[in-house]
Short mmCIF file of C-alpha atoms in Angstrom, two decimals:
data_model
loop_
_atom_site.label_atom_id
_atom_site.label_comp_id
_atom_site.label_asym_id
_atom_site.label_seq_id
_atom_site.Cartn_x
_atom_site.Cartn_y
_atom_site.Cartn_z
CA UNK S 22 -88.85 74.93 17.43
CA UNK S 23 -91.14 72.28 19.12
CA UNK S 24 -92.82 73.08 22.43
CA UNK S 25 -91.04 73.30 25.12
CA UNK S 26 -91.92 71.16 28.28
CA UNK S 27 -91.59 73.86 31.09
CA UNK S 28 -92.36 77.43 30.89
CA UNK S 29 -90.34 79.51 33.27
CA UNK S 30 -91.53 82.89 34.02
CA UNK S 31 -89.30 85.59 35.93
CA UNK S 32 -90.72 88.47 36.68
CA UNK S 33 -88.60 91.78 36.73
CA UNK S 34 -89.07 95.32 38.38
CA UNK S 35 -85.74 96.85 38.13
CA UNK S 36 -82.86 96.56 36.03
CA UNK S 37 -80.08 95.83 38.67
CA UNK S 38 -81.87 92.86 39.67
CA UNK S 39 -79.23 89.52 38.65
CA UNK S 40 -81.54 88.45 36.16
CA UNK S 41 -79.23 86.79 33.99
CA UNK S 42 -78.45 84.91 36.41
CA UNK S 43 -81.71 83.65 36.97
CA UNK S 44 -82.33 82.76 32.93
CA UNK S 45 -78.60 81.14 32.23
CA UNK S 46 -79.37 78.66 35.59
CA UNK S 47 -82.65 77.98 34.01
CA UNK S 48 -81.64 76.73 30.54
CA UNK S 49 -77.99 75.30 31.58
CA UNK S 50 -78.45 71.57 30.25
CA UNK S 51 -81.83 71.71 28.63
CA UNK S 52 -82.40 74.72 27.11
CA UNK S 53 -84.86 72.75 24.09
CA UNK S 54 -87.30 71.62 26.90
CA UNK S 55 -87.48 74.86 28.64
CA UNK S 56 -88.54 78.19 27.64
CA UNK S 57 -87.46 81.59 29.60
CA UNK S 58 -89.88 84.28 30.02
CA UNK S 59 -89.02 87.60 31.63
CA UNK S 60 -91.93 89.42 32.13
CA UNK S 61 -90.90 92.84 32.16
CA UNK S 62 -92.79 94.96 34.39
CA UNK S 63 -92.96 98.73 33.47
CA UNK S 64 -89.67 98.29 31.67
CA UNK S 65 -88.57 98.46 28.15
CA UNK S 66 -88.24 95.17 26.62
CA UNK S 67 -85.29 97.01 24.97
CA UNK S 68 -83.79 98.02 28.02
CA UNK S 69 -83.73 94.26 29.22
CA UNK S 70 -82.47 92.85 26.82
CA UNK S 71 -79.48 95.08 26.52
CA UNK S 72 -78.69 94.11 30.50
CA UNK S 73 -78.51 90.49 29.87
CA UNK S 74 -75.16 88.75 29.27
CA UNK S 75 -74.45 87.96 25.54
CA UNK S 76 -75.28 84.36 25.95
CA UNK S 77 -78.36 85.12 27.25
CA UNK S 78 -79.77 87.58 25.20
CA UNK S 79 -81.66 85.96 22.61
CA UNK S 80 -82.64 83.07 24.56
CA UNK S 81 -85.58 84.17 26.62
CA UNK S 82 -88.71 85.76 25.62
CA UNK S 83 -89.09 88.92 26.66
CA UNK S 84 -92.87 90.43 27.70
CA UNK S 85 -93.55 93.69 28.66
CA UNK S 86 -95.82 94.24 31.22
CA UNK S 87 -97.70 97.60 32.31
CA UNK S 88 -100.38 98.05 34.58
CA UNK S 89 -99.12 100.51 36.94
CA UNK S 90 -99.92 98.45 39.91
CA UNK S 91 -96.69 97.89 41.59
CA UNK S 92 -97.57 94.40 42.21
CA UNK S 93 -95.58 91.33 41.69
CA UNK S 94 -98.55 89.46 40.57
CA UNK S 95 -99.30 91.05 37.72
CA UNK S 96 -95.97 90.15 35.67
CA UNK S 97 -96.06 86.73 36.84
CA UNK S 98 -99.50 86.19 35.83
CA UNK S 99 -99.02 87.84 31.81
CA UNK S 100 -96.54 85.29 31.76
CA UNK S 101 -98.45 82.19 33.09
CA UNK S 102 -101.43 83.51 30.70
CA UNK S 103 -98.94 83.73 27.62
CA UNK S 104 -97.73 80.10 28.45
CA UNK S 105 -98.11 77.02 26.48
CA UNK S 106 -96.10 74.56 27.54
CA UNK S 107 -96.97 71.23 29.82
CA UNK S 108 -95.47 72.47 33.21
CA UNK S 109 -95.16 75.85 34.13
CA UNK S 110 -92.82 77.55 36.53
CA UNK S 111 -92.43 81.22 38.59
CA UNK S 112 -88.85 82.58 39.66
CA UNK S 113 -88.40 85.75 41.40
CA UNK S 114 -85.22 87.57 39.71
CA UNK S 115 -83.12 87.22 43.06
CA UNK S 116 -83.03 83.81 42.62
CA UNK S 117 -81.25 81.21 40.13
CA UNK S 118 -81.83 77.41 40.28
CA UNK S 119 -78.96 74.39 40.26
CA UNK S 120 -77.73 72.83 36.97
CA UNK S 121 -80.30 70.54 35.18
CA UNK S 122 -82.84 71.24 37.89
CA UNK S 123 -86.37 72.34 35.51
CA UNK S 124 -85.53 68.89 33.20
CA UNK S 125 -85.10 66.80 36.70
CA UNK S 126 -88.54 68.34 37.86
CA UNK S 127 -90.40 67.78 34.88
CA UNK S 128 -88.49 63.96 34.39
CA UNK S 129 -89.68 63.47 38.18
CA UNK S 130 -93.18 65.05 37.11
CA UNK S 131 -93.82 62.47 34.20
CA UNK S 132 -92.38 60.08 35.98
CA UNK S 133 -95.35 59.85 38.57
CA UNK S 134 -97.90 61.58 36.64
CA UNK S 135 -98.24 64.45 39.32
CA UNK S 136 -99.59 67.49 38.96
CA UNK S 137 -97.40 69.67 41.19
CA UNK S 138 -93.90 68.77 41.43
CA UNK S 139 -91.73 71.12 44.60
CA UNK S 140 -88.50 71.85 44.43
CA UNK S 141 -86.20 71.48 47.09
CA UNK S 142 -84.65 74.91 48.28
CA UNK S 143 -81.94 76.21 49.56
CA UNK S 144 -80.69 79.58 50.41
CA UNK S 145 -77.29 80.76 48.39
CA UNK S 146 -75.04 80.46 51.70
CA UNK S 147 -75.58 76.51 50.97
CA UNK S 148 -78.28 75.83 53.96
CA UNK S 149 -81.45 74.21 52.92
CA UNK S 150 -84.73 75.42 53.97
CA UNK S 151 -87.00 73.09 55.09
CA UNK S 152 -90.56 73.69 53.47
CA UNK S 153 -93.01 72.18 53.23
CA UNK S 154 -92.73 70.63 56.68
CA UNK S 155 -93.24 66.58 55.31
CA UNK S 156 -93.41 63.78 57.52
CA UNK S 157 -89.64 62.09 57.91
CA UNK S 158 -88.87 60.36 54.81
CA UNK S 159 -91.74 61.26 52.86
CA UNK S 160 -91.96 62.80 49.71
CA UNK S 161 -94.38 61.43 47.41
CA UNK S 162 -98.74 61.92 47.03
CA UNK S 163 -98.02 64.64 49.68
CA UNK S 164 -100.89 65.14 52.65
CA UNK S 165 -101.85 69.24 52.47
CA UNK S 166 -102.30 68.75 56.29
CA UNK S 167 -99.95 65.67 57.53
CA UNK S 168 -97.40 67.35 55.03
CA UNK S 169 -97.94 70.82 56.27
CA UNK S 170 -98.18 72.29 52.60
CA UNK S 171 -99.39 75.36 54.15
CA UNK S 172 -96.07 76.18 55.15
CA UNK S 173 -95.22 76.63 51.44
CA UNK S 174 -97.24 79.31 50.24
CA UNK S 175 -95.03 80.36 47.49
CA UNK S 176 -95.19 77.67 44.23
CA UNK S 177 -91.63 77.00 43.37
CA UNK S 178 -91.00 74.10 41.59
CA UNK S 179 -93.69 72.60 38.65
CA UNK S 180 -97.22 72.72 38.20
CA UNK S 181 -99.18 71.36 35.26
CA UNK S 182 -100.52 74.34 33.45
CA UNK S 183 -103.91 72.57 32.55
CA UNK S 184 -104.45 72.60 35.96
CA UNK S 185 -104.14 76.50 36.98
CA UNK S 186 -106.02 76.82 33.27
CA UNK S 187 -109.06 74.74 34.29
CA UNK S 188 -108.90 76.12 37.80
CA UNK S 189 -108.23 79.49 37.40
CA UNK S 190 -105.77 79.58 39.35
CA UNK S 191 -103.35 83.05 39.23
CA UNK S 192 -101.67 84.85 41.48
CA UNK S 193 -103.72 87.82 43.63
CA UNK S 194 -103.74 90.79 41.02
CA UNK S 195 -102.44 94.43 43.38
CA UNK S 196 -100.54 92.49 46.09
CA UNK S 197 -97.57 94.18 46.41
CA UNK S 198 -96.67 90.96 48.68
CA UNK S 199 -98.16 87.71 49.49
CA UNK S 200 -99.87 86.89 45.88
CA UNK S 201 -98.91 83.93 46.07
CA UNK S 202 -100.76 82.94 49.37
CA UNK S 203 -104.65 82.54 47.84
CA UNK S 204 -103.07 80.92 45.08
CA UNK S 205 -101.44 78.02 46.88
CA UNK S 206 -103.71 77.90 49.87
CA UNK S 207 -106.64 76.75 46.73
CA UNK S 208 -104.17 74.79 44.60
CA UNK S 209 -103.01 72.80 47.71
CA UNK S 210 -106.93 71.66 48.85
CA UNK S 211 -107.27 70.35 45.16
CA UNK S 212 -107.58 66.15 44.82
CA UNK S 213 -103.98 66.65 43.22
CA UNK S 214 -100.77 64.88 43.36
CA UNK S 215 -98.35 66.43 45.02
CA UNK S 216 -94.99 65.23 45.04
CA UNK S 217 -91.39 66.80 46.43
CA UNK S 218 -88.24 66.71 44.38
CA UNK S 219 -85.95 65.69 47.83
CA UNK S 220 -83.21 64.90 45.79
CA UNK S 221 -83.41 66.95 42.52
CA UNK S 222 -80.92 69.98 42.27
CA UNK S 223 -82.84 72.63 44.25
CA UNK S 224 -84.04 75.92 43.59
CA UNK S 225 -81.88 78.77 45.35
CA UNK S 226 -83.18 81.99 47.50
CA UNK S 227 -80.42 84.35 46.09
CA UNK S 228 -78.51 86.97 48.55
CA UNK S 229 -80.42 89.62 46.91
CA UNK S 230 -83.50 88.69 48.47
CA UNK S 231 -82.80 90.44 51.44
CA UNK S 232 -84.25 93.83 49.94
CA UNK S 233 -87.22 92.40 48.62
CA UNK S 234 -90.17 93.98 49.28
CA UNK S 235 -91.23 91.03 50.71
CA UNK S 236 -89.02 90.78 53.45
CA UNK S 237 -89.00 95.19 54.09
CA UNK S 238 -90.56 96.54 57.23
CA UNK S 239 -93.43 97.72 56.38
CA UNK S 240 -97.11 99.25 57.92
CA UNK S 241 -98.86 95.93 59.65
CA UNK S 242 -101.60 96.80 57.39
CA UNK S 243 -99.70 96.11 54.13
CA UNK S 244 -97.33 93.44 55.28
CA UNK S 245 -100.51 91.19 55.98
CA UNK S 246 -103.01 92.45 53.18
CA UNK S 247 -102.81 89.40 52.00
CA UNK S 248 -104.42 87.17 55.16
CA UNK S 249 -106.68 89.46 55.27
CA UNK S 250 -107.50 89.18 51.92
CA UNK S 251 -107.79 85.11 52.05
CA UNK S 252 -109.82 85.13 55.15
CA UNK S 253 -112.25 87.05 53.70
CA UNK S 254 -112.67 85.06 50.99
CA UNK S 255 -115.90 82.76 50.85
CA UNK S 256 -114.23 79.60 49.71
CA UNK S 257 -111.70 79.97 52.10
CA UNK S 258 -114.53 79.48 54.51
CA UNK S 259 -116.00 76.20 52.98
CA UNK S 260 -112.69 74.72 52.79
CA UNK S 261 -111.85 70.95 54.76
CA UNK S 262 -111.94 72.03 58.51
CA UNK S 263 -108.70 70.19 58.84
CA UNK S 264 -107.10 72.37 56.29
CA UNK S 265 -108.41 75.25 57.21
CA UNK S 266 -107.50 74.66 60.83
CA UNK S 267 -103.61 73.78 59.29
CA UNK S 268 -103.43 77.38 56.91
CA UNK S 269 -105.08 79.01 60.27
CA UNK S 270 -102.81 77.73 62.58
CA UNK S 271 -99.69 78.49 60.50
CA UNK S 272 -101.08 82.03 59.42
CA UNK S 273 -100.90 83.00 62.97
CA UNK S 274 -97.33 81.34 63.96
CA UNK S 275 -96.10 82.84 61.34
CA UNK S 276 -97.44 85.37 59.63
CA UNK S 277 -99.11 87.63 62.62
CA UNK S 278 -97.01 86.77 65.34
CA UNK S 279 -93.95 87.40 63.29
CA UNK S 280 -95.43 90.92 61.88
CA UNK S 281 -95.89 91.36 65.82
CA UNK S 282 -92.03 90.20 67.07
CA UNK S 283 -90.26 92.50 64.28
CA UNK S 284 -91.63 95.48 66.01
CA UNK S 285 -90.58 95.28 69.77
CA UNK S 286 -90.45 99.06 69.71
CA UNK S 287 -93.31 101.79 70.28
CA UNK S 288 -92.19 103.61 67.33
CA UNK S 289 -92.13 101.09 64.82
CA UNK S 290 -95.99 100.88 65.10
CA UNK S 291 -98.77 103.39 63.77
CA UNK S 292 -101.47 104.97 64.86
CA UNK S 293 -104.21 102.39 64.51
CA UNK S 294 -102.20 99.14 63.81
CA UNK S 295 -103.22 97.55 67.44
CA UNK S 296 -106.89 97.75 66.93
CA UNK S 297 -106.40 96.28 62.93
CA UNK S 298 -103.77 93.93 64.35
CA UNK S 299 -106.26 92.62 66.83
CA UNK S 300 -109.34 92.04 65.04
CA UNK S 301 -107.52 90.40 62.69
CA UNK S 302 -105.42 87.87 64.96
CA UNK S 303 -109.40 87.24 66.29
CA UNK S 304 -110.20 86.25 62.60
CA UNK S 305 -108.09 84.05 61.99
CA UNK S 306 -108.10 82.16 65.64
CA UNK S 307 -111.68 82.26 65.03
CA UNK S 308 -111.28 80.38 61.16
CA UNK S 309 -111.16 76.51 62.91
CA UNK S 310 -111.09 74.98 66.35
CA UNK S 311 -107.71 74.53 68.33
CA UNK S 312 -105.66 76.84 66.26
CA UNK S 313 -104.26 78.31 69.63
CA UNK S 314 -103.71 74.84 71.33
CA UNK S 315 -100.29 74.16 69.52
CA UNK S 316 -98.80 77.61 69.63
CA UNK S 317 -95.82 77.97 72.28
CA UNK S 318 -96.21 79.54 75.75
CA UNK S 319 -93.98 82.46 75.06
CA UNK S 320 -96.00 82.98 71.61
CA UNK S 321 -99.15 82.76 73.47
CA UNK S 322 -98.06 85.30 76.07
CA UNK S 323 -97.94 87.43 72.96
CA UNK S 324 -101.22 86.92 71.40
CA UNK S 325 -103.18 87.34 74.46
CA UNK S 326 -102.12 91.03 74.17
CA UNK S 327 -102.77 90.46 70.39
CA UNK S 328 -106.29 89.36 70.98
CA UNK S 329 -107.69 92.08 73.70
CA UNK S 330 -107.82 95.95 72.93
CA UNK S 331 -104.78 97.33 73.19
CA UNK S 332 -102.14 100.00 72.06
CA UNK S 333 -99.44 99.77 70.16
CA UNK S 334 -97.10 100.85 73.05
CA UNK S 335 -98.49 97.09 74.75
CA UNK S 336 -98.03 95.43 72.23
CA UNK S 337 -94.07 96.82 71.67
CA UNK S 338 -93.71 95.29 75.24
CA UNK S 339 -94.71 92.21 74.90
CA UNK S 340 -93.14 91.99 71.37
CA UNK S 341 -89.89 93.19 73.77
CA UNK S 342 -90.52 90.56 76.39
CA UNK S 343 -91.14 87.82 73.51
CA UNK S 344 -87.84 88.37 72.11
CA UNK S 345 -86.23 87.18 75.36
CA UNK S 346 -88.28 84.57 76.29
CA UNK S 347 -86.37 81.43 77.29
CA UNK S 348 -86.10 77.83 74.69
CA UNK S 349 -88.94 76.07 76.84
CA UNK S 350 -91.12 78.81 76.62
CA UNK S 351 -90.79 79.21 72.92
CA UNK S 352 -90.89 75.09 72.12
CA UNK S 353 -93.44 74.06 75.25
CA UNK S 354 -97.17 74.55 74.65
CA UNK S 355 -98.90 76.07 77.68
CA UNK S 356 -101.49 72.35 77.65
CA UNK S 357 -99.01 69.34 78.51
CA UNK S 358 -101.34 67.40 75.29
CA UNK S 359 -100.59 70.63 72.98
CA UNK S 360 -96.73 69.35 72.27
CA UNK S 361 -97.84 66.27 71.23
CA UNK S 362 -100.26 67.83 68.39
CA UNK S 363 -98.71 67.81 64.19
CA UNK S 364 -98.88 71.57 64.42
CA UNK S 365 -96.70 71.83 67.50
CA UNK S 366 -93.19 73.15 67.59
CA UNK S 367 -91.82 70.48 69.87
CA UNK S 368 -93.00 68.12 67.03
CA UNK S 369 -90.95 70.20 64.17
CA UNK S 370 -87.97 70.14 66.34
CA UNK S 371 -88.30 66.59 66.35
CA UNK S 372 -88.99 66.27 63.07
CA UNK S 373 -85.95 68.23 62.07
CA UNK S 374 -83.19 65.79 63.78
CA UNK S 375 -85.03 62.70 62.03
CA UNK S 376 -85.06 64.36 58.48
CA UNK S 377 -81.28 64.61 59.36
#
């Protein structure tokens, strides 16, 4: 068999996941040019195999992967590292991708000799989901910070595996979430091309992905291990200001305030998770200039108790009052010139209805 041109590598944790599913989508309509990998993590190649529908099995290669970290990363790296082909791929086993969608990536990939190729998403109930944040109408030699890449922190869709191979470039070994987030925030301040597939069949968020890991409640600590990992990092430091400012600014809207807003009750916090909480919100509003500027009033009103010394029974209430605030306060910045910055939430509205 010749080499394929995309490697696709799934990684797998348990055995209920629909990962059939995921492999058939992959290779219907060009199953030459692609090759499956399901990296098997601390499962029995065996065991997988015998779970996968009859005209799958066969089809994919399976690896077995044990480390005993209980991390994501490390199946989804064995299989970058054991993959030869031009472009290389990631799929979480939730998820399944439209007909012919790897050989329209890759087509759309040669076709303008980029480097990184996104896929459009969408979730399974049919409604797309709207990352990376592009300017109306454009798709092509994306901007990391006109573009708002930093609001696509998870790599789904092509990238040139000479590029992650010169680069180094792999997913954060231990992170039970978030991996993916030092990965992309390097890969996207690289002089690459970056291009979006707007009209290639997309790549689709299953149903399942509601018990992810990912998306569980879970100690503050763990759920944003992985922002405090990157802002510790030293390159993250000597990145472009304007970058940094972008990944800052949506780290915080995001990331912190949302760990914040899913825990509007005293008893959802732990001992501890205030002080941790606010010395890291005070990192990363520290990391470039302005990154409070474009953040809504209502969000604001929240990260003032973020920012100060506080308990977790504080911050509970003003996670509580948050969650009622009214549309103004959550679209209006509280500086009349704050609405009109990229990073403002008046702006994405905006953007929205003109993308429609």
């Amino acid at each position: 068999m010749s080499e394929p041109d995309v490697d696709l590598v799934i990684a797998l944790h348990d055995l209920t996941r629909p990962v059939g599913r995921a492999a058939s989508s992959a290779l219907a309509g060009d199953a030459d040019g692609v090759r499956v990998t399901i990296a098997c993590h601390e499962l029995a190649a065996a065991d997988v195999e015998a779970s996968l529908p009859e005209d799958v099995r066969g089809r994919v290669r399976l690896l077995e992967v044990r480390d005993g970290l209980g991390s994501p990363s490390g199946p989804f790296n064995a299989g970058l590292d054991a993959a030869t082909a031009r472009y290389v791929a990631i799929m979480g086993s939730d998820d399944y991708v439209e007909p012919g969608a790897l050989r329209a990536w890759a087509d759309a990939a040669d076709a303008a000799s980029a480097d990184v190729v996104l896929a459009p998403m969408r979730h399974q109930s049919g409604e797309r989901i709207p990352t990376p944040r592009v300017r109306p109408g454009r798709h092509r030699r994306l901007d990391r910070v006109k573009d708002r890449l930093a609001y696509r922190t998870a790599p789904l869709g092509l990238m040139r595996r000479e590029v992650l191979d010169r680069h180094a470039l792999r997913l954060t070994p231990g992170m039970r979430s978030g991996g993916d987030v030092a990965f992309t925030v390097r890969l996207w301040s690289l002089p690459l091309r970056v291009d979006l597939a707007a009209r290639a069949p997309r790549y689709v968020v299953g149903a399942d992905a509601v018990t992810r890991v990912t998306t569980a409640v879970r100690p503050v600590t763990q759920e944003l291990q992985a922002w405090d990992h990157l802002l510790r990092e030293d390159w993250f430091a000597a990145l472009d200001p304007a970058w940094r400012r972008a990944v800052a600014i949506k780290a915080v809207r995001i990331h912190l305030l949302g760990a914040a807003r899913r825990r509007p009750r005293a008893q959802m916090w732990h001992d501890g998770e205030a002080a941790w909480l606010g010395e890291l919100t005070r990192g990363w509003v520290g990391a470039a200039p302005g990154v409070l500027r474009p953040q809504a009033r209502a969000d604001r009103d929240l990260l003032d108790v973020m920012l100060d010394p506080t308990t977790e029974e504080a911050l509970a209430a003003a996670s509580a009052r948050r969650a009622v605030a009214g549309r103004r306060d959550q679209a209006l910045t509280r500086e009349l010139a704050g609405n009109l910055e990229r990073e403002s939430v008046l702006r994405h509205y905006v953007g929205l209805r003109l993308r429609r």
